Amino acid sequence: MQQRTPIEEQIDLPFMESLRISFQSLKIRFGRSIITTAGITLGIAFLVSVWTNNEIGLALQESGRQSTINTFEETTEKGISTKDIWLIVMSLIVCVVGIANSMLMAVTERFREIGTMKCLGALDGFVVRLFLLESGFQGFSGALIGALIGTLGAVLLGLKDYGLDLFFYFPLLPAQPEDGTMRLGVLVVILLGCCLGMILAVIGSSFPAWRAAKLPPAEAMRTEV
Amino acid sequence: MADIVVKTEDVVKEYRMGSNVLRALDGINIEIERGEYISLMGPSGSGKSTLFNMIGALDTPTEGQVYIDGQNMSQLSQRQIAAFRCHRVGYIFQSYNLLHVRSAHGNVTLPMIFAGIPEKRRNEKAEELLDMVGLGDRMYHLPDELSGGQRQRVAIARALANDPSIVLADEPTANLDTVIGREIIDLIKSLNEEQGVTIISATHDLKMLDVSDRIVDIRDGLVERIRNREDIEIEVGEVGGH
């Protein structure tokens, strides 16, 4: 038992220890983690499908092919239509709000846990790091699955509209057609989708976790959800 | 000279609720000696839990000072406060506050992880402590698979993980029935007697009376009176009847 000795400084935990605790936490609340991750997956799947669908449409327009179905629709006009921009922006908003919401909920219901960890001697930075790791992993896996589902959806839609021509003109890589506009290509869209999902998940989780970690433990533990 | 482990000087705590200011503590002065078993008593809303939080460095006073082991708590850095919570104090709560994603064993090892104790040593220590509180056969169960009394035992084992000199117990028996509550009180009392741990408990459980060395009655954010063990024994005889 220590008596009258000056109070020492709390040590930092090794990175591996944080990694182990965060994975354990994800594993044990697997069901809940899946729901949070599904929120990310859906958001990104929606965004990527709309975006990829648009890329496919543009690439096939340039190749001179026309949709076998939408023959009466704006096909005379080249490039991105206002409607497409509207759709992409809307899906982006849905995606941002959806992910932020599911991450916020997931952290808020753990305020008491954060307070308890601080009672046991956790540093604020450790708590934030734990949530950063957890949400980073959830964000990456959720967004990757979402991006793949979204692409698959867009490809299926494209097949319905353009038939097998789709594969001859598939806009996989970035391209710069003669009109000077820039085509991102499906790969870049997938990559952007993954990054966006991960960044949103990490911000959506670490920010409330950081705020909770700054609270005195008594206050964090009072929070009821 | 008495060995004072906790001392509060004119501790005031105010909570701001919109434009209203609620004064939960209105200038508390108490001294607690090493090895004492102290009960903070008072009706709900009296400020006893708030005082409990101040003593345990779980919240900061609006005015006044808290000294623990002669250290002014307001002068400690964040890292020192974390180390203080980790090494010097063990907390026991009314609602157990176990991490439900970690087993009983995992809950007990967590404070030792924060203290940087090597894995082998902390596993042994957790087993020892869980054995001591009578949970040797349920070590790897999750808190959700344990009864209320068992969860509180895990919390007690966890509170002792880093050999604290003070154990703070906030209504440890409030969610338990009389028999189990009695067992928990006896367990806490035995820590006090056998290991010399200072126990500071916020409670309104009358069963806690006869194990306390002193009782601090808190009312409206002030110390109403401090009763010694001798005075208490008489009263317990009276309340024992019902």
CSV table of C-alpha atoms in Angstrom, one decimal:
chain,number,residue,atom,x,y,z
A,1,MET,CA,0.0,0.0,0.0
A,2,GLN,CA,1.4,3.4,-1.0
A,3,GLN,CA,1.4,6.0,1.7
A,4,ARG,CA,2.2,9.7,1.2
A,5,THR,CA,4.1,8.9,-1.9
A,6,PRO,CA,3.7,11.5,-4.6
A,7,ILE,CA,1.1,10.5,-7.2
A,8,GLU,CA,2.9,9.2,-10.3
A,9,GLU,CA,1.9,9.8,-13.9
A,10,GLN,CA,-0.3,7.3,-15.7
A,11,ILE,CA,1.5,5.3,-18.4
A,12,ASP,CA,0.5,4.9,-22.0
A,13,LEU,CA,-0.6,1.5,-23.1
A,14,PRO,CA,1.2,-0.3,-25.9
A,15,PHE,CA,-0.6,-0.1,-29.2
A,16,MET,CA,-1.1,-3.9,-29.4
A,17,GLU,CA,-3.0,-3.8,-26.1
A,18,SER,CA,-5.4,-1.2,-27.5
A,19,LEU,CA,-5.8,-3.2,-30.7
A,20,ARG,CA,-6.6,-6.3,-28.7
A,21,ILE,CA,-9.1,-4.6,-26.5
A,22,SER,CA,-10.9,-3.0,-29.5
A,23,PHE,CA,-11.1,-6.2,-31.4
A,24,GLN,CA,-12.4,-8.1,-28.4
A,25,SER,CA,-15.0,-5.4,-28.0
A,26,LEU,CA,-16.1,-5.7,-31.6
A,27,LYS,CA,-16.2,-9.5,-31.4
A,28,ILE,CA,-18.3,-9.7,-28.2
A,29,ARG,CA,-20.9,-7.2,-29.3
A,30,PHE,CA,-20.8,-8.8,-32.8
A,31,GLY,CA,-24.5,-8.4,-33.4
A,32,ARG,CA,-24.5,-4.7,-32.5
A,33,SER,CA,-21.3,-4.1,-34.5
A,34,ILE,CA,-22.9,-5.7,-37.5
A,35,ILE,CA,-25.9,-3.4,-37.4
A,36,THR,CA,-23.6,-0.3,-37.1
A,37,THR,CA,-21.4,-1.6,-40.0
A,38,ALA,CA,-24.6,-2.4,-42.0
A,39,GLY,CA,-25.5,1.3,-41.6
A,40,ILE,CA,-22.2,2.2,-43.3
A,41,THR,CA,-22.6,-0.5,-45.9
A,42,LEU,CA,-26.0,0.8,-47.0
A,43,GLY,CA,-24.9,4.4,-47.2
A,44,ILE,CA,-21.9,3.6,-49.3
A,45,ALA,CA,-23.7,1.1,-51.4
A,46,PHE,CA,-26.4,3.7,-52.3
A,47,LEU,CA,-23.8,6.4,-53.1
A,48,VAL,CA,-21.5,4.1,-55.2
A,49,SER,CA,-24.4,2.5,-57.1
A,50,VAL,CA,-25.8,5.9,-58.1
A,51,TRP,CA,-22.3,7.2,-59.0
A,52,THR,CA,-21.2,4.1,-60.9
A,53,ASN,CA,-24.5,4.0,-62.7
A,54,ASN,CA,-23.8,7.5,-63.8
A,55,GLU,CA,-20.2,6.7,-64.9
A,56,ILE,CA,-21.5,3.7,-66.9
A,57,GLY,CA,-24.2,5.9,-68.5
A,58,LEU,CA,-21.7,8.5,-69.6
A,59,ALA,CA,-19.2,6.0,-70.9
A,60,LEU,CA,-21.9,4.3,-73.1
A,61,GLN,CA,-23.3,7.5,-74.3
A,62,GLU,CA,-19.8,8.5,-75.5
A,63,SER,CA,-19.5,5.2,-77.3
A,64,GLY,CA,-22.6,6.0,-79.2
A,65,ARG,CA,-24.7,3.2,-77.6
A,66,GLN,CA,-28.1,4.1,-76.4
A,67,SER,CA,-30.0,2.6,-73.6
A,68,THR,CA,-32.4,0.1,-75.0
A,69,ILE,CA,-35.0,1.2,-72.6
A,70,ASN,CA,-34.6,4.9,-71.9
A,71,THR,CA,-34.6,5.9,-75.5
A,72,PHE,CA,-36.8,8.9,-74.9
A,73,GLU,CA,-34.9,10.3,-72.0
A,74,GLU,CA,-32.4,13.1,-72.4
A,75,THR,CA,-30.1,10.9,-74.5
A,76,THR,CA,-29.5,13.7,-76.9
A,77,GLU,CA,-27.7,15.6,-74.3
A,78,LYS,CA,-24.2,14.6,-73.5
A,79,GLY,CA,-22.5,14.7,-70.1
A,80,ILE,CA,-23.9,14.7,-66.7
A,81,SER,CA,-27.5,16.0,-66.5
A,82,THR,CA,-28.8,18.1,-63.7
A,83,LYS,CA,-30.9,15.1,-62.6
A,84,ASP,CA,-27.8,13.0,-62.2
A,85,ILE,CA,-26.0,15.6,-60.2
A,86,TRP,CA,-29.1,15.9,-58.0
A,87,LEU,CA,-29.1,12.1,-57.5
A,88,ILE,CA,-25.5,11.9,-56.6
A,89,VAL,CA,-25.7,14.8,-54.1
A,90,MET,CA,-28.8,13.4,-52.5
A,91,SER,CA,-27.2,10.0,-52.1
A,92,LEU,CA,-24.1,11.6,-50.7
A,93,ILE,CA,-26.2,13.4,-48.1
A,94,VAL,CA,-28.2,10.3,-47.2
A,95,CYS,CA,-24.8,8.4,-46.8
A,96,VAL,CA,-23.2,11.1,-44.6
A,97,VAL,CA,-26.3,11.5,-42.4
A,98,GLY,CA,-26.9,7.7,-42.2
A,99,ILE,CA,-23.3,6.9,-41.2
A,100,ALA,CA,-23.0,9.8,-38.7
A,101,ASN,CA,-26.2,8.7,-37.1
A,102,SER,CA,-25.3,5.1,-36.6
A,103,MET,CA,-21.9,5.9,-35.3
A,104,LEU,CA,-23.2,8.6,-32.9
A,105,MET,CA,-25.8,6.1,-31.5
A,106,ALA,CA,-23.2,3.4,-31.1
A,107,VAL,CA,-20.9,5.7,-29.1
A,108,THR,CA,-23.7,7.4,-27.1
A,109,GLU,CA,-24.9,4.1,-25.7
A,110,ARG,CA,-21.4,3.5,-24.5
A,111,PHE,CA,-20.9,6.6,-22.4
A,112,ARG,CA,-21.2,4.7,-19.2
A,113,GLU,CA,-18.5,2.3,-20.4
A,114,ILE,CA,-16.3,5.3,-21.2
A,115,GLY,CA,-16.9,6.7,-17.7
A,116,THR,CA,-16.2,3.3,-16.1
A,117,MET,CA,-12.9,2.9,-18.0
A,118,LYS,CA,-11.8,6.3,-16.8
A,119,CYS,CA,-12.6,5.2,-13.2
A,120,LEU,CA,-10.3,2.3,-13.7
A,121,GLY,CA,-7.4,4.6,-14.8
A,122,ALA,CA,-7.9,5.0,-18.6
A,123,LEU,CA,-6.4,8.1,-20.1
A,124,ASP,CA,-8.7,10.2,-22.3
A,125,GLY,CA,-6.4,9.5,-25.2
A,126,PHE,CA,-6.7,5.8,-24.7
A,127,VAL,CA,-10.5,5.9,-24.9
A,128,VAL,CA,-10.4,7.9,-28.1
A,129,ARG,CA,-7.8,5.5,-29.6
A,130,LEU,CA,-10.0,2.6,-28.8
A,131,PHE,CA,-13.0,4.2,-30.6
A,132,LEU,CA,-10.7,5.2,-33.5
A,133,LEU,CA,-9.6,1.7,-34.0
A,134,GLU,CA,-13.0,0.2,-33.7
A,135,SER,CA,-14.7,2.7,-36.0
A,136,GLY,CA,-11.8,2.6,-38.5
A,137,PHE,CA,-12.2,-1.1,-38.9
A,138,GLN,CA,-16.0,-1.0,-39.0
A,139,GLY,CA,-15.8,1.9,-41.5
A,140,PHE,CA,-13.3,0.2,-43.8
A,141,SER,CA,-15.0,-3.2,-43.9
A,142,GLY,CA,-18.5,-1.7,-44.1
A,143,ALA,CA,-17.6,0.7,-46.8
A,144,LEU,CA,-15.7,-1.9,-48.9
A,145,ILE,CA,-18.7,-4.3,-48.8
A,146,GLY,CA,-21.0,-1.4,-49.5
A,147,ALA,CA,-18.9,-0.2,-52.5
A,148,LEU,CA,-18.9,-3.8,-53.9
A,149,ILE,CA,-22.6,-4.2,-53.5
A,150,GLY,CA,-23.2,-0.8,-55.0
A,151,THR,CA,-21.0,-1.6,-58.0
A,152,LEU,CA,-22.7,-4.9,-58.5
A,153,GLY,CA,-26.1,-3.2,-58.4
A,154,ALA,CA,-25.0,-0.6,-61.0
A,155,VAL,CA,-23.6,-3.3,-63.3
A,156,LEU,CA,-26.9,-5.3,-63.1
A,157,LEU,CA,-28.8,-2.1,-63.9
A,158,GLY,CA,-26.4,-1.4,-66.8
A,159,LEU,CA,-26.8,-4.9,-68.1
A,160,LYS,CA,-30.6,-4.4,-68.2
A,161,ASP,CA,-30.2,-1.0,-70.0
A,162,TYR,CA,-27.4,-1.7,-72.4
A,163,GLY,CA,-27.0,-5.5,-72.6
A,164,LEU,CA,-23.6,-7.0,-73.0
A,165,ASP,CA,-22.3,-3.8,-74.7
A,166,LEU,CA,-21.7,-2.7,-71.1
A,167,PHE,CA,-18.7,-4.9,-70.8
A,168,PHE,CA,-17.0,-3.6,-74.0
A,169,TYR,CA,-17.2,0.0,-72.9
A,170,PHE,CA,-17.0,-0.6,-69.1
A,171,PRO,CA,-15.5,2.6,-67.6
A,172,LEU,CA,-13.2,0.8,-65.1
A,173,LEU,CA,-10.3,3.2,-65.3
A,174,PRO,CA,-10.2,7.0,-65.3
A,175,ALA,CA,-10.5,8.5,-68.7
A,176,GLN,CA,-10.5,11.9,-70.4
A,177,PRO,CA,-12.8,12.1,-73.4
A,178,GLU,CA,-12.3,14.7,-76.1
A,179,ASP,CA,-14.8,17.1,-74.7
A,180,GLY,CA,-12.3,17.8,-71.9
A,181,THR,CA,-14.4,16.6,-69.0
A,182,MET,CA,-13.0,14.1,-66.6
A,183,ARG,CA,-14.3,10.6,-66.1
A,184,LEU,CA,-13.4,9.0,-62.7
A,185,GLY,CA,-14.0,5.4,-63.7
A,186,VAL,CA,-15.5,2.8,-61.5
A,187,LEU,CA,-12.3,1.8,-59.6
A,188,VAL,CA,-11.8,5.4,-58.4
A,189,VAL,CA,-15.5,5.6,-57.4
A,190,ILE,CA,-15.1,2.4,-55.3
A,191,LEU,CA,-11.9,3.8,-53.8
A,192,LEU,CA,-13.5,7.1,-53.0
A,193,GLY,CA,-16.5,5.3,-51.5
A,194,CYS,CA,-14.3,3.3,-49.2
A,195,CYS,CA,-12.4,6.3,-48.1
A,196,LEU,CA,-15.5,8.3,-47.5
A,197,GLY,CA,-17.1,5.5,-45.5
A,198,MET,CA,-14.0,5.1,-43.3
A,199,ILE,CA,-13.5,8.8,-42.7
A,200,LEU,CA,-17.2,9.4,-41.9
A,201,ALA,CA,-17.2,6.4,-39.5
A,202,VAL,CA,-14.0,7.5,-37.8
A,203,ILE,CA,-15.2,11.2,-37.4
A,204,GLY,CA,-18.7,10.1,-36.4
A,205,SER,CA,-17.4,7.9,-33.6
A,206,SER,CA,-14.2,9.6,-32.4
A,207,PHE,CA,-15.7,13.0,-32.0
A,208,PRO,CA,-18.4,11.9,-29.6
A,209,ALA,CA,-16.0,9.5,-27.9
A,210,TRP,CA,-13.5,12.4,-27.5
A,211,ARG,CA,-16.3,14.5,-26.0
A,212,ALA,CA,-17.3,11.7,-23.6
A,213,ALA,CA,-13.7,11.1,-22.6
A,214,LYS,CA,-13.3,14.8,-21.7
A,215,LEU,CA,-16.2,14.6,-19.3
A,216,PRO,CA,-15.6,13.9,-15.6
A,217,PRO,CA,-16.3,10.1,-15.2
A,218,ALA,CA,-19.2,10.9,-12.8
A,219,GLU,CA,-21.0,12.8,-15.6
A,220,ALA,CA,-20.3,10.2,-18.3
A,221,MET,CA,-21.7,7.5,-16.1
A,222,ARG,CA,-24.8,9.5,-15.4
A,223,THR,CA,-25.7,9.5,-19.0
A,224,GLU,CA,-28.7,7.2,-19.6
A,225,VAL,CA,-29.7,6.2,-23.1
B,1,MET,CA,-1.4,12.4,15.4
B,2,ALA,CA,-4.1,10.9,13.3
B,3,ASP,CA,-3.2,9.9,9.8
B,4,ILE,CA,-5.7,11.8,7.7
B,5,VAL,CA,-6.2,10.2,4.3
B,6,VAL,CA,-9.0,12.3,2.9
B,7,LYS,CA,-9.7,15.9,3.8
B,8,THR,CA,-12.2,18.3,2.2
B,9,GLU,CA,-12.1,22.0,2.7
B,10,ASP,CA,-15.2,24.0,2.1
B,11,VAL,CA,-16.2,21.9,-0.9
B,12,VAL,CA,-19.0,23.4,-3.0
B,13,LYS,CA,-20.5,21.9,-6.1
B,14,GLU,CA,-23.0,23.6,-8.2
B,15,TYR,CA,-24.8,22.2,-11.2
B,16,ARG,CA,-26.0,24.6,-13.9
B,17,MET,CA,-29.4,23.6,-15.3
B,18,GLY,CA,-30.3,26.2,-17.8
B,19,SER,CA,-30.6,29.5,-15.9
B,20,ASN,CA,-31.0,27.7,-12.6
B,21,VAL,CA,-28.0,26.9,-10.4
B,22,LEU,CA,-28.4,23.9,-8.1
B,23,ARG,CA,-26.1,23.9,-5.1
B,24,ALA,CA,-25.5,20.2,-4.4
B,25,LEU,CA,-22.8,20.7,-1.9
B,26,ASP,CA,-22.7,23.8,0.2
B,27,GLY,CA,-19.3,23.8,1.9
B,28,ILE,CA,-18.3,20.4,3.2
B,29,ASN,CA,-15.5,20.0,5.7
B,30,ILE,CA,-14.6,16.4,6.7
B,31,GLU,CA,-11.5,14.5,7.6
B,32,ILE,CA,-11.2,10.8,7.2
B,33,GLU,CA,-8.5,8.8,8.9
B,34,ARG,CA,-6.6,5.9,7.4
B,35,GLY,CA,-8.2,2.6,8.0
B,36,GLU,CA,-11.6,4.0,8.9
B,37,TYR,CA,-14.9,2.7,7.7
B,38,ILE,CA,-17.0,5.8,7.0
B,39,SER,CA,-20.6,5.9,5.9
B,40,LEU,CA,-22.0,9.0,4.2
B,41,MET,CA,-25.7,8.9,4.9
B,42,GLY,CA,-28.5,11.0,3.8
B,43,PRO,CA,-31.7,11.0,1.8
B,44,SER,CA,-31.5,11.0,-2.0
B,45,GLY,CA,-30.8,14.5,-3.2
B,46,SER,CA,-28.8,15.3,-0.1
B,47,GLY,CA,-25.5,15.5,-1.9
B,48,LYS,CA,-23.9,12.4,-0.6
B,49,SER,CA,-23.3,10.9,-4.0
B,50,THR,CA,-21.9,14.2,-5.2
B,51,LEU,CA,-19.5,14.3,-2.2
B,52,PHE,CA,-18.6,10.7,-3.0
B,53,ASN,CA,-17.7,11.8,-6.6
B,54,MET,CA,-15.5,14.6,-5.3
B,55,ILE,CA,-13.6,12.4,-2.9
B,56,GLY,CA,-13.0,9.8,-5.7
B,57,ALA,CA,-11.8,12.4,-8.3
B,58,LEU,CA,-14.8,11.5,-10.5
B,59,ASP,CA,-15.9,15.1,-10.6
B,60,THR,CA,-14.3,18.4,-9.8
B,61,PRO,CA,-15.7,20.8,-7.1
B,62,THR,CA,-16.9,24.2,-8.1
B,63,GLU,CA,-15.1,25.7,-5.0
B,64,GLY,CA,-13.0,24.3,-2.2
B,65,GLN,CA,-10.3,21.7,-2.1
B,66,VAL,CA,-10.0,18.0,-1.7
B,67,TYR,CA,-6.8,16.5,-0.3
B,68,ILE,CA,-6.0,12.8,-0.6
B,69,ASP,CA,-2.9,11.5,1.0
B,70,GLY,CA,-2.0,15.1,1.5
B,71,GLN,CA,-2.2,15.9,-2.2
B,72,ASN,CA,-4.4,18.7,-3.4
B,73,MET,CA,-6.4,17.0,-6.1
B,74,SER,CA,-7.0,20.2,-8.1
B,75,GLN,CA,-3.3,20.5,-8.7
B,76,LEU,CA,-2.9,17.1,-10.3
B,77,SER,CA,-2.4,16.7,-14.1
B,78,GLN,CA,-4.7,14.6,-16.2
B,79,ARG,CA,-2.2,11.8,-16.2
B,80,GLN,CA,-1.8,12.0,-12.4
B,81,ILE,CA,-5.5,11.8,-11.9
B,82,ALA,CA,-5.7,8.8,-14.1
B,83,ALA,CA,-2.9,7.1,-12.2
B,84,PHE,CA,-4.7,8.1,-8.9
B,85,ARG,CA,-7.9,6.4,-10.0
B,86,CYS,CA,-6.0,3.4,-11.2
B,87,HIS,CA,-3.7,2.8,-8.2
B,88,ARG,CA,-5.0,4.6,-5.1
B,89,VAL,CA,-8.8,4.1,-5.2
B,90,GLY,CA,-11.1,1.2,-5.9
B,91,TYR,CA,-14.7,2.0,-6.9
B,92,ILE,CA,-17.8,0.0,-6.2
B,93,PHE,CA,-21.1,1.3,-7.6
B,94,GLN,CA,-24.8,0.7,-7.0
B,95,SER,CA,-25.3,-0.4,-10.6
B,96,TYR,CA,-22.0,-2.4,-10.6
B,97,ASN,CA,-20.7,-0.7,-13.8
B,98,LEU,CA,-19.1,-3.8,-15.1
B,99,LEU,CA,-18.1,-3.7,-18.7
B,100,HIS,CA,-20.6,-6.2,-20.2
B,101,VAL,CA,-18.3,-7.1,-23.1
B,102,ARG,CA,-15.7,-8.5,-20.7
B,103,SER,CA,-15.9,-11.6,-18.6
B,104,ALA,CA,-15.6,-11.4,-14.8
B,105,HIS,CA,-12.0,-12.1,-15.2
B,106,GLY,CA,-11.6,-9.6,-18.0
B,107,ASN,CA,-13.2,-6.9,-15.8
B,108,VAL,CA,-10.8,-7.6,-13.0
B,109,THR,CA,-7.7,-7.5,-15.2
B,110,LEU,CA,-8.7,-4.2,-16.9
B,111,PRO,CA,-7.3,-1.9,-14.2
B,112,MET,CA,-4.2,-4.0,-14.1
B,113,ILE,CA,-3.8,-3.5,-17.9
B,114,PHE,CA,-4.0,0.2,-17.3
B,115,ALA,CA,-1.4,-0.1,-14.6
B,116,GLY,CA,0.9,-1.9,-17.0
B,117,ILE,CA,1.1,-5.1,-15.1
B,118,PRO,CA,2.4,-8.0,-17.2
B,119,GLU,CA,-0.2,-10.5,-18.5
B,120,LYS,CA,0.8,-13.5,-16.5
B,121,ARG,CA,0.9,-11.6,-13.2
B,122,ARG,CA,-2.5,-9.9,-13.8
B,123,ASN,CA,-4.2,-13.2,-14.7
B,124,GLU,CA,-3.0,-14.8,-11.5
B,125,LYS,CA,-4.0,-11.8,-9.5
B,126,ALA,CA,-7.5,-11.8,-11.1
B,127,GLU,CA,-7.9,-15.4,-10.2
B,128,GLU,CA,-6.8,-14.9,-6.7
B,129,LEU,CA,-9.2,-12.0,-6.2
B,130,LEU,CA,-12.2,-13.8,-7.8
B,131,ASP,CA,-11.5,-16.8,-5.6
B,132,MET,CA,-11.4,-14.5,-2.6
B,133,VAL,CA,-14.9,-13.1,-3.4
B,134,GLY,CA,-16.2,-16.6,-4.0
B,135,LEU,CA,-16.4,-16.6,-7.7
B,136,GLY,CA,-13.7,-19.0,-8.5
B,137,ASP,CA,-16.0,-21.2,-10.5
B,138,ARG,CA,-17.6,-18.4,-12.6
B,139,MET,CA,-14.5,-16.5,-13.6
B,140,TYR,CA,-15.1,-16.6,-17.4
B,141,HIS,CA,-18.8,-15.7,-17.3
B,142,LEU,CA,-20.0,-12.5,-18.8
B,143,PRO,CA,-21.6,-10.1,-16.3
B,144,ASP,CA,-25.0,-10.7,-18.0
B,145,GLU,CA,-24.7,-14.4,-16.9
B,146,LEU,CA,-24.2,-13.5,-13.3
B,147,SER,CA,-26.7,-12.5,-10.5
B,148,GLY,CA,-26.7,-9.1,-8.9
B,149,GLY,CA,-24.8,-10.3,-5.9
B,150,GLN,CA,-22.2,-12.0,-8.1
B,151,ARG,CA,-21.8,-8.9,-10.2
B,152,GLN,CA,-21.2,-6.8,-7.1
B,153,ARG,CA,-18.6,-9.4,-6.1
B,154,VAL,CA,-16.8,-9.0,-9.4
B,155,ALA,CA,-16.9,-5.2,-8.9
B,156,ILE,CA,-15.3,-5.6,-5.4
B,157,ALA,CA,-12.6,-7.9,-6.9
B,158,ARG,CA,-12.0,-5.3,-9.6
B,159,ALA,CA,-11.9,-2.5,-7.1
B,160,LEU,CA,-9.0,-4.3,-5.3
B,161,ALA,CA,-7.0,-5.2,-8.4
B,162,ASN,CA,-4.3,-2.6,-7.9
B,163,ASP,CA,-4.2,-2.8,-4.1
B,164,PRO,CA,-5.8,0.6,-3.4
B,165,SER,CA,-5.6,2.2,0.0
B,166,ILE,CA,-9.1,3.6,-0.3
B,167,VAL,CA,-12.3,1.8,-1.5
B,168,LEU,CA,-15.2,4.0,-2.4
B,169,ALA,CA,-18.6,2.3,-2.4
B,170,ASP,CA,-21.6,4.2,-3.7
B,171,GLU,CA,-24.8,2.5,-2.5
B,172,PRO,CA,-23.3,-1.0,-3.0
B,173,THR,CA,-26.3,-2.8,-1.6
B,174,ALA,CA,-29.1,-0.7,-3.0
B,175,ASN,CA,-29.9,-3.1,-5.9
B,176,LEU,CA,-29.6,-6.3,-3.8
B,177,ASP,CA,-31.9,-8.1,-1.5
B,178,THR,CA,-31.3,-8.1,2.3
B,179,VAL,CA,-29.4,-11.4,2.5
B,180,ILE,CA,-27.1,-10.8,-0.4
B,181,GLY,CA,-26.7,-7.2,0.7
B,182,ARG,CA,-25.5,-8.4,4.1
B,183,GLU,CA,-23.0,-10.7,2.5
B,184,ILE,CA,-21.6,-7.8,0.4
B,185,ILE,CA,-21.4,-5.6,3.5
B,186,ASP,CA,-19.5,-8.4,5.4
B,187,LEU,CA,-17.1,-8.8,2.5
B,188,ILE,CA,-16.4,-5.0,2.4
B,189,LYS,CA,-16.0,-5.0,6.2
B,190,SER,CA,-13.5,-7.8,6.0
B,191,LEU,CA,-11.4,-5.8,3.6
B,192,ASN,CA,-11.4,-3.0,6.1
B,193,GLU,CA,-10.5,-5.2,9.0
B,194,GLU,CA,-8.1,-7.6,7.4
B,195,GLN,CA,-6.3,-5.4,4.9
B,196,GLY,CA,-6.7,-2.1,6.5
B,197,VAL,CA,-8.3,-0.6,3.5
B,198,THR,CA,-10.1,2.7,4.2
B,199,ILE,CA,-13.7,2.3,3.2
B,200,ILE,CA,-15.9,5.3,2.3
B,201,SER,CA,-19.4,4.4,1.5
B,202,ALA,CA,-22.4,6.5,0.5
B,203,THR,CA,-25.5,4.7,1.6
B,204,HIS,CA,-28.8,4.8,3.2
B,205,ASP,CA,-28.8,1.1,4.0
B,206,LEU,CA,-29.2,0.8,7.8
B,207,LYS,CA,-27.4,-2.5,7.7
B,208,MET,CA,-24.2,-0.5,6.9
B,209,LEU,CA,-24.6,1.3,10.3
B,210,ASP,CA,-23.2,-1.3,12.6
B,211,VAL,CA,-20.1,-1.9,10.6
B,212,SER,CA,-19.2,1.8,10.3
B,213,ASP,CA,-16.6,3.5,12.5
B,214,ARG,CA,-18.2,6.8,11.9
B,215,ILE,CA,-21.3,8.0,10.1
B,216,VAL,CA,-21.4,11.4,8.4
B,217,ASP,CA,-25.0,12.6,8.0
B,218,ILE,CA,-25.4,14.8,4.9
B,219,ARG,CA,-28.4,17.0,4.5
B,220,ASP,CA,-29.0,19.7,1.9
B,221,GLY,CA,-25.4,19.7,0.9
B,222,LEU,CA,-24.1,20.2,4.4
B,223,VAL,CA,-22.7,17.9,7.1
B,224,GLU,CA,-25.5,17.7,9.6
B,225,ARG,CA,-23.7,15.7,12.2
B,226,ILE,CA,-21.0,13.1,12.6
B,227,ARG,CA,-21.7,10.1,14.8
B,228,ASN,CA,-19.2,7.7,16.3
B,229,ARG,CA,-19.5,4.0,16.5
B,230,GLU,CA,-20.4,4.0,20.2
B,231,ASP,CA,-23.4,6.2,19.5
B,232,ILE,CA,-24.4,4.0,16.6
B,233,GLU,CA,-24.5,0.7,18.5
B,234,ILE,CA,-27.4,1.9,20.6
B,235,GLU,CA,-29.4,3.0,17.5
B,236,VAL,CA,-28.7,-0.3,15.7
B,237,GLY,CA,-30.3,-2.1,18.6
B,238,GLU,CA,-33.4,0.0,18.0
B,239,VAL,CA,-33.6,-0.5,14.2
B,240,GLY,CA,-32.7,-4.2,14.4
B,241,GLY,CA,-36.2,-4.9,15.5
B,242,HIS,CA,-37.8,-4.3,12.1
